[in-house]
Amino acid sequence: MGYIMDLRKVVGSRPLIMAGSCVLVFNQDRELLLQRRTDTNDWGTIGGSLELGESLEEAAARELYEEAGLIAKSFKFITVLSGKDMYFRYPHGDEVYNVMAVFEAKEIEGIPKVNDDESYELKYFSLDEPVEDLNSFTEYYLRRAGYITKW
């Protein structure tokens, strides 16, 4: 998050518009890979903000490798989310309005492993039942994209 951290030095905690990508990774049983995040201590999808000059797909691929040690041969575009429902205030006070491209990773290579300091653990979850401590954004995208319909 070099670019965002550089902006924060100038604007402090005031709201920023932050563009980024999140990646949905499913195993053979259609369980979703989530990370327990170090910044919010809840479960969320893999993803993050764009760096300068980076495409949304490049950000998805970079975040997938950085956060889970995985490589996808391709990505299926699911949706873009933005607006007031994508507002978030981090526990340390930084505020953002996210513009988030949601992708599903296809043909995954590697075994999921914590690969940076942004997560405590990685785990696959069934979407047939609610996930305890699921962050609100992840639930929002999964509902909007039709992955969660039962709960």
mmCIF file of C-alpha atoms in Angstrom:
data_model
loop_
_atom_site.group_PDB
_atom_site.id
_atom_site.type_symbol
_atom_site.label_atom_id
_atom_site.label_comp_id
_atom_site.label_asym_id
_atom_site.label_seq_id
_atom_site.Cartn_x
_atom_site.Cartn_y
_atom_site.Cartn_z
ATOM 1 C CA MET A 1 0.000 0.000 0.000
ATOM 2 C CA GLY A 2 2.802 2.408 -0.804
ATOM 3 C CA TYR A 3 0.668 4.883 -2.729
ATOM 4 C CA ILE A 4 -2.069 5.090 -0.087
ATOM 5 C CA MET A 5 0.484 5.372 2.719
ATOM 6 C CA ASP A 6 2.148 8.257 0.843
ATOM 7 C CA LEU A 7 -1.246 9.996 0.499
ATOM 8 C CA ARG A 8 -1.948 9.491 4.196
ATOM 9 C CA LYS A 9 1.190 11.484 5.040
ATOM 10 C CA VAL A 10 -0.415 14.451 3.283
ATOM 11 C CA VAL A 11 -4.118 14.120 4.131
ATOM 12 C CA GLY A 12 -4.036 12.307 7.452
ATOM 13 C CA SER A 13 -7.104 10.222 8.261
ATOM 14 C CA ARG A 14 -9.569 12.204 6.102
ATOM 15 C CA PRO A 15 -11.675 10.172 3.657
ATOM 16 C CA LEU A 16 -9.961 9.009 0.475
ATOM 17 C CA ILE A 17 -11.430 7.366 -2.598
ATOM 18 C CA MET A 18 -9.503 4.105 -2.772
ATOM 19 C CA ALA A 19 -9.628 1.934 -5.894
ATOM 20 C CA GLY A 20 -8.741 -1.706 -5.544
ATOM 21 C CA SER A 21 -9.480 -5.338 -6.271
ATOM 22 C CA CYS A 22 -10.617 -8.277 -4.226
ATOM 23 C CA VAL A 23 -10.192 -11.891 -5.197
ATOM 24 C CA LEU A 24 -12.587 -14.753 -4.568
ATOM 25 C CA VAL A 25 -10.704 -18.052 -4.368
ATOM 26 C CA PHE A 26 -12.746 -21.255 -4.266
ATOM 27 C CA ASN A 27 -11.489 -24.775 -3.655
ATOM 28 C CA GLN A 28 -12.844 -27.914 -5.350
ATOM 29 C CA ASP A 29 -15.716 -28.006 -2.812
ATOM 30 C CA ARG A 30 -16.698 -24.391 -3.684
ATOM 31 C CA GLU A 31 -15.550 -23.192 -0.258
ATOM 32 C CA LEU A 32 -14.243 -19.616 -0.212
ATOM 33 C CA LEU A 33 -10.735 -18.775 0.981
ATOM 34 C CA LEU A 34 -10.768 -15.986 3.568
ATOM 35 C CA GLN A 35 -8.046 -14.317 5.585
ATOM 36 C CA ARG A 36 -8.252 -13.227 9.214
ATOM 37 C CA ARG A 37 -7.007 -9.670 8.808
ATOM 38 C CA THR A 38 -4.478 -8.097 11.158
ATOM 39 C CA ASP A 39 -5.938 -4.582 10.790
ATOM 40 C CA THR A 40 -9.542 -5.444 11.718
ATOM 41 C CA ASN A 41 -9.240 -8.956 13.222
ATOM 42 C CA ASP A 42 -12.148 -10.234 11.118
ATOM 43 C CA TRP A 43 -12.447 -12.556 8.123
ATOM 44 C CA GLY A 44 -12.305 -11.017 4.660
ATOM 45 C CA THR A 45 -11.400 -11.684 1.094
ATOM 46 C CA ILE A 46 -7.928 -11.300 -0.326
ATOM 47 C CA GLY A 47 -7.407 -7.917 -1.942
ATOM 48 C CA GLY A 48 -6.151 -4.403 -1.682
ATOM 49 C CA SER A 49 -5.648 -1.036 -3.305
ATOM 50 C CA LEU A 50 -4.113 -0.238 -6.660
ATOM 51 C CA GLU A 51 -0.557 0.968 -6.963
ATOM 52 C CA LEU A 52 0.289 3.702 -9.488
ATOM 53 C CA GLY A 53 0.076 2.440 -13.080
ATOM 54 C CA GLU A 54 -1.436 -0.902 -12.075
ATOM 55 C CA SER A 55 -4.566 -2.374 -13.671
ATOM 56 C CA LEU A 56 -7.347 -3.896 -11.581
ATOM 57 C CA GLU A 57 -6.369 -7.378 -12.802
ATOM 58 C CA GLU A 58 -2.699 -6.756 -11.966
ATOM 59 C CA ALA A 59 -3.693 -5.651 -8.470
ATOM 60 C CA ALA A 60 -5.795 -8.817 -8.059
ATOM 61 C CA ALA A 61 -2.856 -11.007 -9.122
ATOM 62 C CA ARG A 62 -0.372 -9.132 -6.910
ATOM 63 C CA GLU A 63 -2.618 -9.229 -3.848
ATOM 64 C CA LEU A 64 -3.374 -12.923 -4.372
ATOM 65 C CA TYR A 65 0.337 -13.731 -4.338
ATOM 66 C CA GLU A 66 1.285 -11.255 -1.589
ATOM 67 C CA GLU A 67 -1.444 -12.321 0.816
ATOM 68 C CA ALA A 68 -1.845 -16.031 0.067
ATOM 69 C CA GLY A 69 1.157 -17.187 -1.980
ATOM 70 C CA LEU A 70 -1.162 -18.202 -4.842
ATOM 71 C CA ILE A 71 -1.061 -17.618 -8.597
ATOM 72 C CA ALA A 72 -4.167 -17.620 -10.810
ATOM 73 C CA LYS A 73 -3.919 -18.363 -14.524
ATOM 74 C CA SER A 74 -6.909 -16.074 -15.110
ATOM 75 C CA PHE A 75 -9.535 -13.963 -13.390
ATOM 76 C CA LYS A 76 -13.267 -13.774 -14.022
ATOM 77 C CA PHE A 77 -14.642 -10.271 -13.514
ATOM 78 C CA ILE A 78 -17.684 -10.357 -11.197
ATOM 79 C CA THR A 79 -18.667 -6.729 -10.460
ATOM 80 C CA VAL A 80 -17.525 -3.259 -9.398
ATOM 81 C CA LEU A 81 -18.841 -1.830 -6.150
ATOM 82 C CA SER A 82 -18.761 1.816 -5.070
ATOM 83 C CA GLY A 83 -20.751 4.474 -3.291
ATOM 84 C CA LYS A 84 -21.787 5.136 0.281
ATOM 85 C CA ASP A 85 -22.130 1.415 1.041
ATOM 86 C CA MET A 86 -18.391 1.068 0.436
ATOM 87 C CA TYR A 87 -17.397 3.561 3.156
ATOM 88 C CA PHE A 88 -15.063 2.164 5.813
ATOM 89 C CA ARG A 89 -13.349 3.564 8.860
ATOM 90 C CA TYR A 90 -10.339 1.546 10.001
ATOM 91 C CA PRO A 91 -9.840 0.970 13.734
ATOM 92 C CA HIS A 92 -6.909 3.451 13.699
ATOM 93 C CA GLY A 93 -9.154 6.191 12.206
ATOM 94 C CA ASP A 94 -8.331 6.268 8.475
ATOM 95 C CA GLU A 95 -11.463 6.673 6.345
ATOM 96 C CA VAL A 96 -12.028 5.425 2.793
ATOM 97 C CA TYR A 97 -14.715 5.172 0.167
ATOM 98 C CA ASN A 98 -13.767 2.037 -1.728
ATOM 99 C CA VAL A 99 -14.208 1.462 -5.438
ATOM 100 C CA MET A 100 -13.715 -2.292 -5.562
ATOM 101 C CA ALA A 101 -13.478 -4.635 -8.538
ATOM 102 C CA VAL A 102 -14.422 -8.164 -7.547
ATOM 103 C CA PHE A 103 -12.758 -11.047 -9.398
ATOM 104 C CA GLU A 104 -12.968 -14.814 -9.103
ATOM 105 C CA ALA A 105 -9.565 -16.478 -9.479
ATOM 106 C CA LYS A 106 -9.429 -19.378 -11.937
ATOM 107 C CA GLU A 107 -6.938 -22.248 -12.257
ATOM 108 C CA ILE A 108 -5.124 -21.593 -8.980
ATOM 109 C CA GLU A 109 -1.534 -22.710 -8.506
ATOM 110 C CA GLY A 110 0.025 -23.164 -5.077
ATOM 111 C CA ILE A 111 -1.054 -23.937 -1.548
ATOM 112 C CA PRO A 112 -2.555 -21.077 0.487
ATOM 113 C CA LYS A 113 -0.153 -19.727 3.094
ATOM 114 C CA VAL A 114 0.109 -16.478 4.997
ATOM 115 C CA ASN A 115 2.626 -14.611 2.884
ATOM 116 C CA ASP A 116 2.712 -11.130 4.466
ATOM 117 C CA ASP A 117 1.814 -9.264 7.648
ATOM 118 C CA GLU A 118 -1.756 -8.425 6.587
ATOM 119 C CA SER A 119 -3.314 -11.639 7.869
ATOM 120 C CA TYR A 120 -3.093 -14.000 10.807
ATOM 121 C CA GLU A 121 -4.428 -17.039 9.005
ATOM 122 C CA LEU A 122 -6.096 -18.313 5.836
ATOM 123 C CA LYS A 123 -9.005 -20.736 5.841
ATOM 124 C CA TYR A 124 -11.673 -22.047 3.460
ATOM 125 C CA PHE A 125 -15.334 -21.550 4.451
ATOM 126 C CA SER A 126 -18.581 -22.992 3.132
ATOM 127 C CA LEU A 127 -21.006 -20.294 2.024
ATOM 128 C CA ASP A 128 -23.977 -22.459 3.009
ATOM 129 C CA GLU A 129 -23.838 -21.047 6.543
ATOM 130 C CA PRO A 130 -22.921 -17.628 7.974
ATOM 131 C CA VAL A 131 -19.239 -17.053 8.703
ATOM 132 C CA GLU A 132 -18.623 -15.768 12.229
ATOM 133 C CA ASP A 133 -16.660 -12.473 12.243
ATOM 134 C CA LEU A 134 -17.047 -11.953 8.482
ATOM 135 C CA ASN A 135 -16.279 -8.339 7.643
ATOM 136 C CA SER A 136 -19.166 -6.292 6.311
ATOM 137 C CA PHE A 137 -17.553 -5.611 2.909
ATOM 138 C CA THR A 138 -17.013 -9.277 2.187
ATOM 139 C CA GLU A 139 -20.610 -10.068 3.093
ATOM 140 C CA TYR A 140 -21.762 -7.109 0.961
ATOM 141 C CA TYR A 141 -19.861 -8.239 -2.180
ATOM 142 C CA LEU A 142 -20.874 -11.857 -1.751
ATOM 143 C CA ARG A 143 -24.542 -10.863 -1.463
ATOM 144 C CA ARG A 144 -24.388 -8.428 -4.378
ATOM 145 C CA ALA A 145 -22.683 -11.003 -6.599
ATOM 146 C CA GLY A 146 -25.177 -13.749 -5.651
ATOM 147 C CA TYR A 147 -22.727 -16.037 -3.819
ATOM 148 C CA ILE A 148 -24.713 -15.757 -0.584
ATOM 149 C CA THR A 149 -28.431 -16.276 -0.870
ATOM 150 C CA LYS A 150 -29.349 -18.427 2.140
ATOM 151 C CA TRP A 151 -28.286 -16.250 5.094
#
